[in-house]
mmCIF file with all atom_site columns, C-alpha atoms in Angstrom:
data_model
loop_
_atom_site.group_PDB
_atom_site.id
_atom_site.type_symbol
_atom_site.label_atom_id
_atom_site.label_alt_id
_atom_site.label_comp_id
_atom_site.label_asym_id
_atom_site.label_entity_id
_atom_site.label_seq_id
_atom_site.pdbx_PDB_ins_code
_atom_site.Cartn_x
_atom_site.Cartn_y
_atom_site.Cartn_z
_atom_site.occupancy
_atom_site.B_iso_or_equiv
_atom_site.pdbx_formal_charge
_atom_site.auth_seq_id
_atom_site.auth_comp_id
_atom_site.auth_asym_id
_atom_site.auth_atom_id
_atom_site.pdbx_PDB_model_num
ATOM 1   C CA . GLY A 1 1   ? -30.398 -4.040  -16.142 1.00 67.00 ? 1   GLY A CA 1
ATOM 2   C CA . ALA A 1 2   ? -31.610 -5.848  -19.212 1.00 82.00 ? 2   ALA A CA 1
ATOM 3   C CA . VAL A 1 3   ? -32.113 -2.814  -21.365 1.00 89.00 ? 3   VAL A CA 1
ATOM 4   C CA . VAL A 1 4   ? -32.637 -3.078  -25.155 1.00 94.00 ? 4   VAL A CA 1
ATOM 5   C CA . SER A 1 5   ? -32.504 -0.066  -27.489 1.00 96.00 ? 5   SER A CA 1
ATOM 6   C CA . GLN A 1 6   ? -33.701 0.388   -31.021 1.00 97.00 ? 6   GLN A CA 1
ATOM 7   C CA . HIS A 1 7   ? -32.718 2.971   -33.611 1.00 97.00 ? 7   HIS A CA 1
ATOM 8   C CA . PRO A 1 8   ? -34.262 4.806   -35.184 1.00 97.00 ? 8   PRO A CA 1
ATOM 9   C CA . SER A 1 9   ? -37.530 5.195   -33.132 1.00 97.00 ? 9   SER A CA 1
ATOM 10  C CA . TRP A 1 10  ? -39.357 6.728   -36.221 1.00 97.00 ? 10  TRP A CA 1
ATOM 11  C CA . VAL A 1 11  ? -38.529 6.688   -39.877 1.00 97.00 ? 11  VAL A CA 1
ATOM 12  C CA . ILE A 1 12  ? -40.265 7.883   -43.076 1.00 97.00 ? 12  ILE A CA 1
ATOM 13  C CA . CYS A 1 13  ? -38.999 6.667   -46.380 1.00 95.00 ? 13  CYS A CA 1
ATOM 14  C CA . LYS A 1 14  ? -39.978 6.791   -50.043 1.00 96.00 ? 14  LYS A CA 1
ATOM 15  C CA . SER A 1 15  ? -41.322 3.724   -51.732 1.00 97.00 ? 15  SER A CA 1
ATOM 16  C CA . GLY A 1 16  ? -38.454 1.594   -53.244 1.00 96.00 ? 16  GLY A CA 1
ATOM 17  C CA . THR A 1 17  ? -35.800 2.626   -50.703 1.00 97.00 ? 17  THR A CA 1
ATOM 18  C CA . SER A 1 18  ? -34.280 0.395   -48.027 1.00 97.00 ? 18  SER A CA 1
ATOM 19  C CA . VAL A 1 19  ? -34.356 1.041   -44.338 1.00 97.00 ? 19  VAL A CA 1
ATOM 20  C CA . LYS A 1 20  ? -32.170 -0.408  -41.620 1.00 97.00 ? 20  LYS A CA 1
ATOM 21  C CA . ILE A 1 21  ? -33.304 -0.731  -38.049 1.00 98.00 ? 21  ILE A CA 1
ATOM 22  C CA . GLU A 1 22  ? -30.836 -1.499  -35.237 1.00 97.00 ? 22  GLU A CA 1
ATOM 23  C CA . CYS A 1 23  ? -31.426 -3.501  -32.097 1.00 96.00 ? 23  CYS A CA 1
ATOM 24  C CA . ARG A 1 24  ? -28.864 -3.405  -29.243 1.00 95.00 ? 24  ARG A CA 1
ATOM 25  C CA . SER A 1 25  ? -28.748 -5.108  -25.883 1.00 91.00 ? 25  SER A CA 1
ATOM 26  C CA . LEU A 1 26  ? -27.083 -2.472  -23.703 1.00 91.00 ? 26  LEU A CA 1
ATOM 27  C CA . ASP A 1 27  ? -26.053 -4.213  -20.594 1.00 85.00 ? 27  ASP A CA 1
ATOM 28  C CA . PHE A 1 28  ? -26.150 -7.816  -21.443 1.00 84.00 ? 28  PHE A CA 1
ATOM 29  C CA . GLN A 1 29  ? -25.013 -10.216 -24.171 1.00 85.00 ? 29  GLN A CA 1
ATOM 30  C CA . ALA A 1 30  ? -27.797 -11.814 -26.324 1.00 85.00 ? 30  ALA A CA 1
ATOM 31  C CA . THR A 1 31  ? -27.047 -14.746 -28.559 1.00 82.00 ? 31  THR A CA 1
ATOM 32  C CA . THR A 1 32  ? -30.597 -14.624 -29.756 1.00 89.00 ? 32  THR A CA 1
ATOM 33  C CA . MET A 1 33  ? -32.721 -11.667 -30.745 1.00 93.00 ? 33  MET A CA 1
ATOM 34  C CA . PHE A 1 34  ? -36.265 -11.707 -32.128 1.00 95.00 ? 34  PHE A CA 1
ATOM 35  C CA . TRP A 1 35  ? -37.928 -9.372  -34.550 1.00 97.00 ? 35  TRP A CA 1
ATOM 36  C CA . TYR A 1 36  ? -41.676 -8.706  -34.388 1.00 97.00 ? 36  TYR A CA 1
ATOM 37  C CA . ARG A 1 37  ? -44.148 -6.645  -36.403 1.00 97.00 ? 37  ARG A CA 1
ATOM 38  C CA . GLN A 1 38  ? -47.222 -5.170  -34.756 1.00 96.00 ? 38  GLN A CA 1
ATOM 39  C CA . PHE A 1 39  ? -50.291 -3.408  -36.249 1.00 93.00 ? 39  PHE A CA 1
ATOM 40  C CA . PRO A 1 40  ? -52.348 -1.058  -34.147 1.00 90.00 ? 40  PRO A CA 1
ATOM 41  C CA . LYS A 1 41  ? -54.438 -2.691  -31.507 1.00 89.00 ? 41  LYS A CA 1
ATOM 42  C CA . GLN A 1 42  ? -53.107 -6.099  -32.378 1.00 94.00 ? 42  GLN A CA 1
ATOM 43  C CA . SER A 1 43  ? -50.721 -8.636  -30.916 1.00 95.00 ? 43  SER A CA 1
ATOM 44  C CA . LEU A 1 44  ? -47.059 -9.027  -31.776 1.00 96.00 ? 44  LEU A CA 1
ATOM 45  C CA . MET A 1 45  ? -46.340 -11.206 -34.791 1.00 95.00 ? 45  MET A CA 1
ATOM 46  C CA . LEU A 1 46  ? -42.999 -12.865 -34.788 1.00 96.00 ? 46  LEU A CA 1
ATOM 47  C CA . MET A 1 47  ? -41.098 -12.363 -38.054 1.00 97.00 ? 47  MET A CA 1
ATOM 48  C CA . ALA A 1 48  ? -37.741 -14.052 -37.405 1.00 96.00 ? 48  ALA A CA 1
ATOM 49  C CA . THR A 1 49  ? -35.242 -15.293 -34.907 1.00 94.00 ? 49  THR A CA 1
ATOM 50  C CA . SER A 1 50  ? -31.821 -13.842 -35.216 1.00 90.00 ? 50  SER A CA 1
ATOM 51  C CA . ASN A 1 51  ? -28.863 -15.846 -33.946 1.00 87.00 ? 51  ASN A CA 1
ATOM 52  C CA . GLU A 1 52  ? -25.379 -14.445 -33.475 1.00 83.00 ? 52  GLU A CA 1
ATOM 53  C CA . GLY A 1 53  ? -23.058 -15.663 -36.145 1.00 82.00 ? 53  GLY A CA 1
ATOM 54  C CA . SER A 1 54  ? -25.603 -17.640 -38.051 1.00 84.00 ? 54  SER A CA 1
ATOM 55  C CA . LYS A 1 55  ? -28.418 -17.155 -40.484 1.00 88.00 ? 55  LYS A CA 1
ATOM 56  C CA . ALA A 1 56  ? -31.812 -15.926 -39.161 1.00 92.00 ? 56  ALA A CA 1
ATOM 57  C CA . THR A 1 57  ? -34.757 -18.222 -38.992 1.00 93.00 ? 57  THR A CA 1
ATOM 58  C CA . TYR A 1 58  ? -37.862 -16.794 -40.557 1.00 96.00 ? 58  TYR A CA 1
ATOM 59  C CA . GLU A 1 59  ? -41.464 -17.494 -39.669 1.00 95.00 ? 59  GLU A CA 1
ATOM 60  C CA . GLN A 1 60  ? -43.781 -18.924 -42.402 1.00 95.00 ? 60  GLN A CA 1
ATOM 61  C CA . GLY A 1 61  ? -44.972 -16.265 -44.807 1.00 95.00 ? 61  GLY A CA 1
ATOM 62  C CA . VAL A 1 62  ? -42.129 -13.745 -44.068 1.00 95.00 ? 62  VAL A CA 1
ATOM 63  C CA . GLU A 1 63  ? -40.067 -12.883 -47.116 1.00 94.00 ? 63  GLU A CA 1
ATOM 64  C CA . LYS A 1 64  ? -36.422 -13.375 -46.085 1.00 92.00 ? 64  LYS A CA 1
ATOM 65  C CA . ASP A 1 65  ? -35.209 -11.504 -49.141 1.00 94.00 ? 65  ASP A CA 1
ATOM 66  C CA . LYS A 1 66  ? -37.328 -8.525  -48.116 1.00 96.00 ? 66  LYS A CA 1
ATOM 67  C CA . PHE A 1 67  ? -36.520 -8.436  -44.493 1.00 97.00 ? 67  PHE A CA 1
ATOM 68  C CA . LEU A 1 68  ? -32.800 -9.012  -44.138 1.00 95.00 ? 68  LEU A CA 1
ATOM 69  C CA . ILE A 1 69  ? -31.457 -9.833  -40.671 1.00 94.00 ? 69  ILE A CA 1
ATOM 70  C CA . ASN A 1 70  ? -27.860 -9.658  -39.566 1.00 91.00 ? 70  ASN A CA 1
ATOM 71  C CA . HIS A 1 71  ? -26.844 -10.568 -36.044 1.00 89.00 ? 71  HIS A CA 1
ATOM 72  C CA . ALA A 1 72  ? -23.242 -9.376  -36.274 1.00 84.00 ? 72  ALA A CA 1
ATOM 73  C CA . SER A 1 73  ? -22.317 -9.364  -32.491 1.00 89.00 ? 73  SER A CA 1
ATOM 74  C CA . LEU A 1 74  ? -23.611 -10.480 -29.270 1.00 87.00 ? 74  LEU A CA 1
ATOM 75  C CA . THR A 1 75  ? -25.191 -7.037  -28.718 1.00 91.00 ? 75  THR A CA 1
ATOM 76  C CA . LEU A 1 76  ? -26.467 -6.002  -32.024 1.00 93.00 ? 76  LEU A CA 1
ATOM 77  C CA . SER A 1 77  ? -28.940 -7.244  -34.547 1.00 94.00 ? 77  SER A CA 1
ATOM 78  C CA . THR A 1 78  ? -30.203 -5.280  -37.639 1.00 95.00 ? 78  THR A CA 1
ATOM 79  C CA . LEU A 1 79  ? -33.307 -5.617  -39.718 1.00 97.00 ? 79  LEU A CA 1
ATOM 80  C CA . THR A 1 80  ? -33.257 -4.146  -43.171 1.00 97.00 ? 80  THR A CA 1
ATOM 81  C CA . VAL A 1 81  ? -36.386 -3.633  -45.143 1.00 97.00 ? 81  VAL A CA 1
ATOM 82  C CA . THR A 1 82  ? -35.423 -3.679  -48.709 1.00 96.00 ? 82  THR A CA 1
ATOM 83  C CA . SER A 1 83  ? -37.301 -2.001  -51.425 1.00 96.00 ? 83  SER A CA 1
ATOM 84  C CA . ALA A 1 84  ? -39.965 -0.770  -48.932 1.00 96.00 ? 84  ALA A CA 1
ATOM 85  C CA . HIS A 1 85  ? -43.551 -0.282  -50.034 1.00 96.00 ? 85  HIS A CA 1
ATOM 86  C CA . PRO A 1 86  ? -46.466 1.357   -48.298 1.00 96.00 ? 86  PRO A CA 1
ATOM 87  C CA . GLU A 1 87  ? -47.760 -2.157  -47.062 1.00 95.00 ? 87  GLU A CA 1
ATOM 88  C CA . ASP A 1 88  ? -44.442 -2.425  -45.134 1.00 96.00 ? 88  ASP A CA 1
ATOM 89  C CA . SER A 1 89  ? -45.480 0.504   -42.878 1.00 96.00 ? 89  SER A CA 1
ATOM 90  C CA . SER A 1 90  ? -45.881 -0.831  -39.433 1.00 96.00 ? 90  SER A CA 1
ATOM 91  C CA . PHE A 1 91  ? -44.399 -0.945  -35.977 1.00 97.00 ? 91  PHE A CA 1
ATOM 92  C CA . TYR A 1 92  ? -41.247 -3.134  -35.673 1.00 98.00 ? 92  TYR A CA 1
ATOM 93  C CA . ILE A 1 93  ? -40.185 -4.384  -32.309 1.00 98.00 ? 93  ILE A CA 1
ATOM 94  C CA . CYS A 1 94  ? -37.072 -6.340  -31.361 1.00 97.00 ? 94  CYS A CA 1
ATOM 95  C CA . SER A 1 95  ? -36.388 -8.324  -28.277 1.00 95.00 ? 95  SER A CA 1
ATOM 96  C CA . ALA A 1 96  ? -33.251 -9.924  -26.821 1.00 91.00 ? 96  ALA A CA 1
ATOM 97  C CA . PHE A 1 97  ? -33.161 -13.136 -24.876 1.00 84.00 ? 97  PHE A CA 1
ATOM 98  C CA . GLY A 1 98  ? -31.424 -12.663 -21.580 1.00 71.00 ? 98  GLY A CA 1
ATOM 99  C CA . LEU A 1 99  ? -29.795 -15.405 -19.826 1.00 64.00 ? 99  LEU A CA 1
ATOM 100 C CA . ALA A 1 100 ? -28.048 -13.410 -17.152 1.00 56.00 ? 100 ALA A CA 1
ATOM 101 C CA . GLY A 1 101 ? -30.591 -10.693 -16.402 1.00 53.00 ? 101 GLY A CA 1
ATOM 102 C CA . ASP A 1 102 ? -33.079 -10.764 -13.613 1.00 54.00 ? 102 ASP A CA 1
ATOM 103 C CA . PRO A 1 103 ? -35.256 -12.511 -14.297 1.00 56.00 ? 103 PRO A CA 1
ATOM 104 C CA . TRP A 1 104 ? -33.300 -14.761 -16.574 1.00 65.00 ? 104 TRP A CA 1
ATOM 105 C CA . GLU A 1 105 ? -34.596 -16.746 -19.495 1.00 75.00 ? 105 GLU A CA 1
ATOM 106 C CA . THR A 1 106 ? -36.819 -13.799 -20.377 1.00 82.00 ? 106 THR A CA 1
ATOM 107 C CA . GLN A 1 107 ? -37.248 -11.670 -23.482 1.00 87.00 ? 107 GLN A CA 1
ATOM 108 C CA . TYR A 1 108 ? -36.527 -8.028  -22.998 1.00 90.00 ? 108 TYR A CA 1
ATOM 109 C CA . PHE A 1 109 ? -38.008 -5.602  -25.530 1.00 94.00 ? 109 PHE A CA 1
ATOM 110 C CA . GLY A 1 110 ? -36.783 -2.621  -27.391 1.00 96.00 ? 110 GLY A CA 1
ATOM 111 C CA . PRO A 1 111 ? -39.034 0.542   -27.641 1.00 97.00 ? 111 PRO A CA 1
ATOM 112 C CA . GLY A 1 112 ? -39.875 -0.143  -31.172 1.00 97.00 ? 112 GLY A CA 1
ATOM 113 C CA . THR A 1 113 ? -39.539 1.570   -34.565 1.00 98.00 ? 113 THR A CA 1
ATOM 114 C CA . ARG A 1 114 ? -42.357 3.172   -36.432 1.00 97.00 ? 114 ARG A CA 1
ATOM 115 C CA . LEU A 1 115 ? -41.882 2.955   -40.221 1.00 97.00 ? 115 LEU A CA 1
ATOM 116 C CA . LEU A 1 116 ? -43.972 4.840   -42.670 1.00 97.00 ? 116 LEU A CA 1
ATOM 117 C CA . VAL A 1 117 ? -43.397 4.281   -46.321 1.00 97.00 ? 117 VAL A CA 1
ATOM 118 C CA . LEU A 1 118 ? -44.691 6.872   -48.626 1.00 96.00 ? 118 LEU A CA 1
ATOM 119 C CA . ALA B 2 1   ? -47.848 -26.067 -30.822 1.00 86.00 ? 1   ALA B CA 1
ATOM 120 C CA . GLN B 2 2   ? -48.807 -23.723 -28.034 1.00 90.00 ? 2   GLN B CA 1
ATOM 121 C CA . THR B 2 3   ? -51.821 -21.436 -28.030 1.00 96.00 ? 3   THR B CA 1
ATOM 122 C CA . VAL B 2 4   ? -52.526 -18.515 -25.714 1.00 97.00 ? 4   VAL B CA 1
ATOM 123 C CA . THR B 2 5   ? -56.139 -17.202 -25.369 1.00 97.00 ? 5   THR B CA 1
ATOM 124 C CA . GLN B 2 6   ? -57.285 -13.854 -24.027 1.00 97.00 ? 6   GLN B CA 1
ATOM 125 C CA . SER B 2 7   ? -60.938 -13.738 -24.664 1.00 95.00 ? 7   SER B CA 1
ATOM 126 C CA . GLN B 2 8   ? -61.692 -10.368 -23.336 1.00 92.00 ? 8   GLN B CA 1
ATOM 127 C CA . PRO B 2 9   ? -60.713 -7.578  -25.729 1.00 94.00 ? 9   PRO B CA 1
ATOM 128 C CA . GLU B 2 10  ? -61.303 -4.681  -23.356 1.00 96.00 ? 10  GLU B CA 1
ATOM 129 C CA . MET B 2 11  ? -61.903 -4.003  -19.677 1.00 97.00 ? 11  MET B CA 1
ATOM 130 C CA . SER B 2 12  ? -62.323 -0.887  -17.625 1.00 97.00 ? 12  SER B CA 1
ATOM 131 C CA . VAL B 2 13  ? -61.756 -0.334  -13.938 1.00 97.00 ? 13  VAL B CA 1
ATOM 132 C CA . GLN B 2 14  ? -62.095 2.621   -11.464 1.00 98.00 ? 14  GLN B CA 1
ATOM 133 C CA . GLU B 2 15  ? -58.906 4.033   -10.075 1.00 97.00 ? 15  GLU B CA 1
ATOM 134 C CA . ALA B 2 16  ? -57.945 2.353   -6.724  1.00 97.00 ? 16  ALA B CA 1
ATOM 135 C CA . GLU B 2 17  ? -60.081 -0.784  -7.534  1.00 98.00 ? 17  GLU B CA 1
ATOM 136 C CA . THR B 2 18  ? -58.885 -4.271  -8.289  1.00 98.00 ? 18  THR B CA 1
ATOM 137 C CA . VAL B 2 19  ? -59.196 -5.892  -11.683 1.00 98.00 ? 19  VAL B CA 1
ATOM 138 C CA . THR B 2 20  ? -58.412 -9.368  -12.982 1.00 98.00 ? 20  THR B CA 1
ATOM 139 C CA . LEU B 2 21  ? -57.300 -10.090 -16.532 1.00 98.00 ? 21  LEU B CA 1
ATOM 140 C CA . SER B 2 22  ? -57.888 -13.626 -17.857 1.00 98.00 ? 22  SER B CA 1
ATOM 141 C CA . CYS B 2 23  ? -55.618 -15.924 -19.820 1.00 98.00 ? 23  CYS B CA 1
ATOM 142 C CA . THR B 2 24  ? -55.762 -19.591 -20.711 1.00 98.00 ? 24  THR B CA 1
ATOM 143 C CA . TYR B 2 25  ? -53.149 -21.527 -22.643 1.00 98.00 ? 25  TYR B CA 1
ATOM 144 C CA . ASP B 2 26  ? -52.710 -24.979 -24.182 1.00 97.00 ? 26  ASP B CA 1
ATOM 145 C CA . THR B 2 27  ? -49.493 -26.905 -24.275 1.00 96.00 ? 27  THR B CA 1
ATOM 146 C CA . SER B 2 28  ? -48.066 -30.367 -24.101 1.00 94.00 ? 28  SER B CA 1
ATOM 147 C CA . GLU B 2 29  ? -44.853 -29.052 -22.550 1.00 93.00 ? 29  GLU B CA 1
ATOM 148 C CA . SER B 2 30  ? -44.023 -29.823 -19.002 1.00 91.00 ? 30  SER B CA 1
ATOM 149 C CA . ASN B 2 31  ? -41.339 -27.123 -18.388 1.00 91.00 ? 31  ASN B CA 1
ATOM 150 C CA . TYR B 2 32  ? -42.370 -23.621 -19.343 1.00 94.00 ? 32  TYR B CA 1
ATOM 151 C CA . TYR B 2 33  ? -42.806 -19.962 -18.352 1.00 93.00 ? 33  TYR B CA 1
ATOM 152 C CA . LEU B 2 34  ? -45.736 -17.759 -18.459 1.00 96.00 ? 34  LEU B CA 1
ATOM 153 C CA . PHE B 2 35  ? -45.586 -13.960 -18.624 1.00 95.00 ? 35  PHE B CA 1
ATOM 154 C CA . TRP B 2 36  ? -47.749 -10.820 -18.608 1.00 97.00 ? 36  TRP B CA 1
ATOM 155 C CA . TYR B 2 37  ? -46.333 -7.903  -20.637 1.00 96.00 ? 37  TYR B CA 1
ATOM 156 C CA . LYS B 2 38  ? -47.740 -4.447  -20.505 1.00 97.00 ? 38  LYS B CA 1
ATOM 157 C CA . GLN B 2 39  ? -47.742 -2.135  -23.541 1.00 97.00 ? 39  GLN B CA 1
ATOM 158 C CA . PRO B 2 40  ? -48.725 1.449   -22.653 1.00 96.00 ? 40  PRO B CA 1
ATOM 159 C CA . PRO B 2 41  ? -49.501 4.161   -25.266 1.00 93.00 ? 41  PRO B CA 1
ATOM 160 C CA . SER B 2 42  ? -45.764 4.570   -25.843 1.00 93.00 ? 42  SER B CA 1
ATOM 161 C CA . ARG B 2 43  ? -45.794 0.930   -27.179 1.00 94.00 ? 43  ARG B CA 1
ATOM 162 C CA . GLN B 2 44  ? -42.859 -0.069  -25.193 1.00 95.00 ? 44  GLN B CA 1
ATOM 163 C CA . MET B 2 45  ? -43.326 -3.662  -24.068 1.00 95.00 ? 45  MET B CA 1
ATOM 164 C CA . ILE B 2 46  ? -42.752 -3.901  -20.304 1.00 94.00 ? 46  ILE B CA 1
ATOM 165 C CA . LEU B 2 47  ? -42.376 -7.158  -18.332 1.00 93.00 ? 47  LEU B CA 1
ATOM 166 C CA . VAL B 2 48  ? -44.978 -7.210  -15.585 1.00 95.00 ? 48  VAL B CA 1
ATOM 167 C CA . ILE B 2 49  ? -44.668 -10.613 -14.070 1.00 94.00 ? 49  ILE B CA 1
ATOM 168 C CA . ARG B 2 50  ? -43.159 -14.045 -14.811 1.00 93.00 ? 50  ARG B CA 1
ATOM 169 C CA . GLN B 2 51  ? -44.227 -17.449 -13.551 1.00 94.00 ? 51  GLN B CA 1
ATOM 170 C CA . GLU B 2 52  ? -42.262 -20.744 -13.694 1.00 92.00 ? 52  GLU B CA 1
ATOM 171 C CA . ALA B 2 53  ? -44.559 -23.667 -14.397 1.00 93.00 ? 53  ALA B CA 1
ATOM 172 C CA . TYR B 2 54  ? -42.777 -25.794 -11.877 1.00 92.00 ? 54  TYR B CA 1
ATOM 173 C CA . LYS B 2 55  ? -43.475 -23.478 -9.079  1.00 91.00 ? 55  LYS B CA 1
ATOM 174 C CA . GLN B 2 56  ? -46.704 -23.877 -7.178  1.00 88.00 ? 56  GLN B CA 1
ATOM 175 C CA . GLN B 2 57  ? -46.487 -20.465 -5.557  1.00 94.00 ? 57  GLN B CA 1
ATOM 176 C CA . ASN B 2 58  ? -48.119 -17.628 -7.473  1.00 96.00 ? 58  ASN B CA 1
ATOM 177 C CA . ALA B 2 59  ? -45.771 -14.849 -8.548  1.00 95.00 ? 59  ALA B CA 1
ATOM 178 C CA . THR B 2 60  ? -46.309 -11.354 -7.140  1.00 96.00 ? 60  THR B CA 1
ATOM 179 C CA . GLU B 2 61  ? -44.730 -8.028  -8.032  1.00 94.00 ? 61  GLU B CA 1
ATOM 180 C CA . ASN B 2 62  ? -45.926 -5.239  -5.822  1.00 96.00 ? 62  ASN B CA 1
ATOM 181 C CA . ARG B 2 63  ? -49.591 -4.523  -6.913  1.00 97.00 ? 63  ARG B CA 1
ATOM 182 C CA . PHE B 2 64  ? -49.541 -7.258  -9.533  1.00 98.00 ? 64  PHE B CA 1
ATOM 183 C CA . SER B 2 65  ? -50.098 -11.017 -8.801  1.00 98.00 ? 65  SER B CA 1
ATOM 184 C CA . VAL B 2 66  ? -51.130 -14.031 -10.662 1.00 98.00 ? 66  VAL B CA 1
ATOM 185 C CA . ASN B 2 67  ? -53.411 -16.917 -10.170 1.00 97.00 ? 67  ASN B CA 1
ATOM 186 C CA . PHE B 2 68  ? -51.671 -19.857 -11.880 1.00 97.00 ? 68  PHE B CA 1
ATOM 187 C CA . GLN B 2 69  ? -53.836 -22.961 -12.168 1.00 96.00 ? 69  GLN B CA 1
ATOM 188 C CA . LYS B 2 70  ? -51.673 -25.392 -13.985 1.00 95.00 ? 70  LYS B CA 1
ATOM 189 C CA . ALA B 2 71  ? -54.095 -28.236 -14.253 1.00 95.00 ? 71  ALA B CA 1
ATOM 190 C CA . ALA B 2 72  ? -56.641 -25.925 -15.742 1.00 96.00 ? 72  ALA B CA 1
ATOM 191 C CA . LYS B 2 73  ? -54.025 -24.146 -17.830 1.00 97.00 ? 73  LYS B CA 1
ATOM 192 C CA . SER B 2 74  ? -55.175 -20.757 -16.517 1.00 97.00 ? 74  SER B CA 1
ATOM 193 C CA . PHE B 2 75  ? -52.928 -17.724 -15.732 1.00 98.00 ? 75  PHE B CA 1
ATOM 194 C CA . SER B 2 76  ? -54.790 -14.604 -14.697 1.00 98.00 ? 76  SER B CA 1
ATOM 195 C CA . LEU B 2 77  ? -53.333 -11.284 -13.671 1.00 98.00 ? 77  LEU B CA 1
ATOM 196 C CA . LYS B 2 78  ? -54.766 -9.308  -10.680 1.00 98.00 ? 78  LYS B CA 1
ATOM 197 C CA . ILE B 2 79  ? -53.973 -5.609  -10.458 1.00 98.00 ? 79  ILE B CA 1
ATOM 198 C CA . SER B 2 80  ? -54.673 -4.212  -7.010  1.00 98.00 ? 80  SER B CA 1
ATOM 199 C CA . ASP B 2 81  ? -55.112 -0.493  -6.213  1.00 98.00 ? 81  ASP B CA 1
ATOM 200 C CA . SER B 2 82  ? -55.365 0.282   -9.967  1.00 98.00 ? 82  SER B CA 1
ATOM 201 C CA . GLN B 2 83  ? -53.619 3.530   -11.046 1.00 98.00 ? 83  GLN B CA 1
ATOM 202 C CA . LEU B 2 84  ? -54.033 5.711   -14.102 1.00 97.00 ? 84  LEU B CA 1
ATOM 203 C CA . GLY B 2 85  ? -50.580 4.556   -15.293 1.00 97.00 ? 85  GLY B CA 1
ATOM 204 C CA . ASP B 2 86  ? -51.824 1.039   -15.477 1.00 98.00 ? 86  ASP B CA 1
ATOM 205 C CA . THR B 2 87  ? -53.899 2.020   -18.592 1.00 97.00 ? 87  THR B CA 1
ATOM 206 C CA . ALA B 2 88  ? -52.287 -0.110  -21.364 1.00 97.00 ? 88  ALA B CA 1
ATOM 207 C CA . MET B 2 89  ? -52.691 -3.156  -23.515 1.00 98.00 ? 89  MET B CA 1
ATOM 208 C CA . TYR B 2 90  ? -51.690 -6.387  -21.633 1.00 98.00 ? 90  TYR B CA 1
ATOM 209 C CA . PHE B 2 91  ? -50.452 -9.489  -23.226 1.00 98.00 ? 91  PHE B CA 1
ATOM 210 C CA . CYS B 2 92  ? -50.297 -12.942 -21.782 1.00 98.00 ? 92  CYS B CA 1
ATOM 211 C CA . ALA B 2 93  ? -47.397 -15.004 -23.253 1.00 97.00 ? 93  ALA B CA 1
ATOM 212 C CA . PHE B 2 94  ? -46.089 -18.543 -23.065 1.00 96.00 ? 94  PHE B CA 1
ATOM 213 C CA . MET B 2 95  ? -42.472 -19.658 -23.493 1.00 93.00 ? 95  MET B CA 1
ATOM 214 C CA . LYS B 2 96  ? -41.031 -23.076 -23.411 1.00 92.00 ? 96  LYS B CA 1
ATOM 215 C CA . ALA B 2 97  ? -38.146 -23.453 -21.073 1.00 87.00 ? 97  ALA B CA 1
ATOM 216 C CA . GLY B 2 98  ? -34.773 -23.461 -22.659 1.00 81.00 ? 98  GLY B CA 1
ATOM 217 C CA . ALA B 2 99  ? -32.288 -21.051 -24.188 1.00 74.00 ? 99  ALA B CA 1
ATOM 218 C CA . ASN B 2 100 ? -33.560 -18.817 -26.940 1.00 76.00 ? 100 ASN B CA 1
ATOM 219 C CA . SER B 2 101 ? -37.125 -20.014 -26.932 1.00 86.00 ? 101 SER B CA 1
ATOM 220 C CA . LYS B 2 102 ? -39.902 -18.046 -28.749 1.00 91.00 ? 102 LYS B CA 1
ATOM 221 C CA . LEU B 2 103 ? -42.784 -16.308 -27.059 1.00 93.00 ? 103 LEU B CA 1
ATOM 222 C CA . THR B 2 104 ? -46.368 -17.201 -27.977 1.00 95.00 ? 104 THR B CA 1
ATOM 223 C CA . PHE B 2 105 ? -48.636 -14.195 -27.324 1.00 97.00 ? 105 PHE B CA 1
ATOM 224 C CA . GLY B 2 106 ? -52.361 -13.886 -26.696 1.00 97.00 ? 106 GLY B CA 1
ATOM 225 C CA . LYS B 2 107 ? -54.279 -11.293 -28.632 1.00 97.00 ? 107 LYS B CA 1
ATOM 226 C CA . GLY B 2 108 ? -54.078 -8.817  -25.756 1.00 97.00 ? 108 GLY B CA 1
ATOM 227 C CA . ILE B 2 109 ? -56.543 -6.884  -23.675 1.00 97.00 ? 109 ILE B CA 1
ATOM 228 C CA . THR B 2 110 ? -56.942 -3.192  -23.492 1.00 97.00 ? 110 THR B CA 1
ATOM 229 C CA . LEU B 2 111 ? -57.249 -1.989  -20.029 1.00 98.00 ? 111 LEU B CA 1
ATOM 230 C CA . SER B 2 112 ? -58.606 1.487   -19.164 1.00 97.00 ? 112 SER B CA 1
ATOM 231 C CA . VAL B 2 113 ? -58.404 2.949   -15.664 1.00 97.00 ? 113 VAL B CA 1
ATOM 232 C CA . ARG B 2 114 ? -60.917 5.573   -14.974 1.00 97.00 ? 114 ARG B CA 1
ATOM 233 C CA . PRO B 2 115 ? -60.170 8.490   -12.780 1.00 96.00 ? 115 PRO B CA 1
#
């Protein structure tokens, strides 16, 4: 149990285009999901907290107009990188907060999405 | 605010040996959880072990165990009988108890298991 999926796993896009990344909790409901960014050999950097049915909460320094987050249901959150530029190239990871999994009150992570902007 | 410190950037261990990864944290919270996550080369974050702060007993999961010293704010991970598949980056993390809380991560440590 407590499986989180992400799609796509790998995306290449041209500079100026938008890219949407989906995060799904497959076997549990998640009222809260989190979006992280990670550079090679570094720790995870929290970008935003996504709450079902309400606006996302962004961490300081994260451009909310550039990284649009929508948490449309209890099992799906999306991150859209708008007008992507090469500096947005990174590894994006989502997690879902499980209250019914084992163990509970734990974040479960998706497999990540590699974004390359040319 | 909480902080998590992993001061060793890299470690290496011989297969079948035991290795301990260090982690210290700082918080004023009284009710919280501590985690170790593993990130292998695939980059999938995998939960290794979880410790509730109110529990005095150290958590164990098969070959993985922790030494939780609450007063010292220390939370080390011991891996016994190391296997090649344990090669990964390991992150120590703190989370305040309560629904939908954020994780605070340490910088991580890269563990290499030598054959």
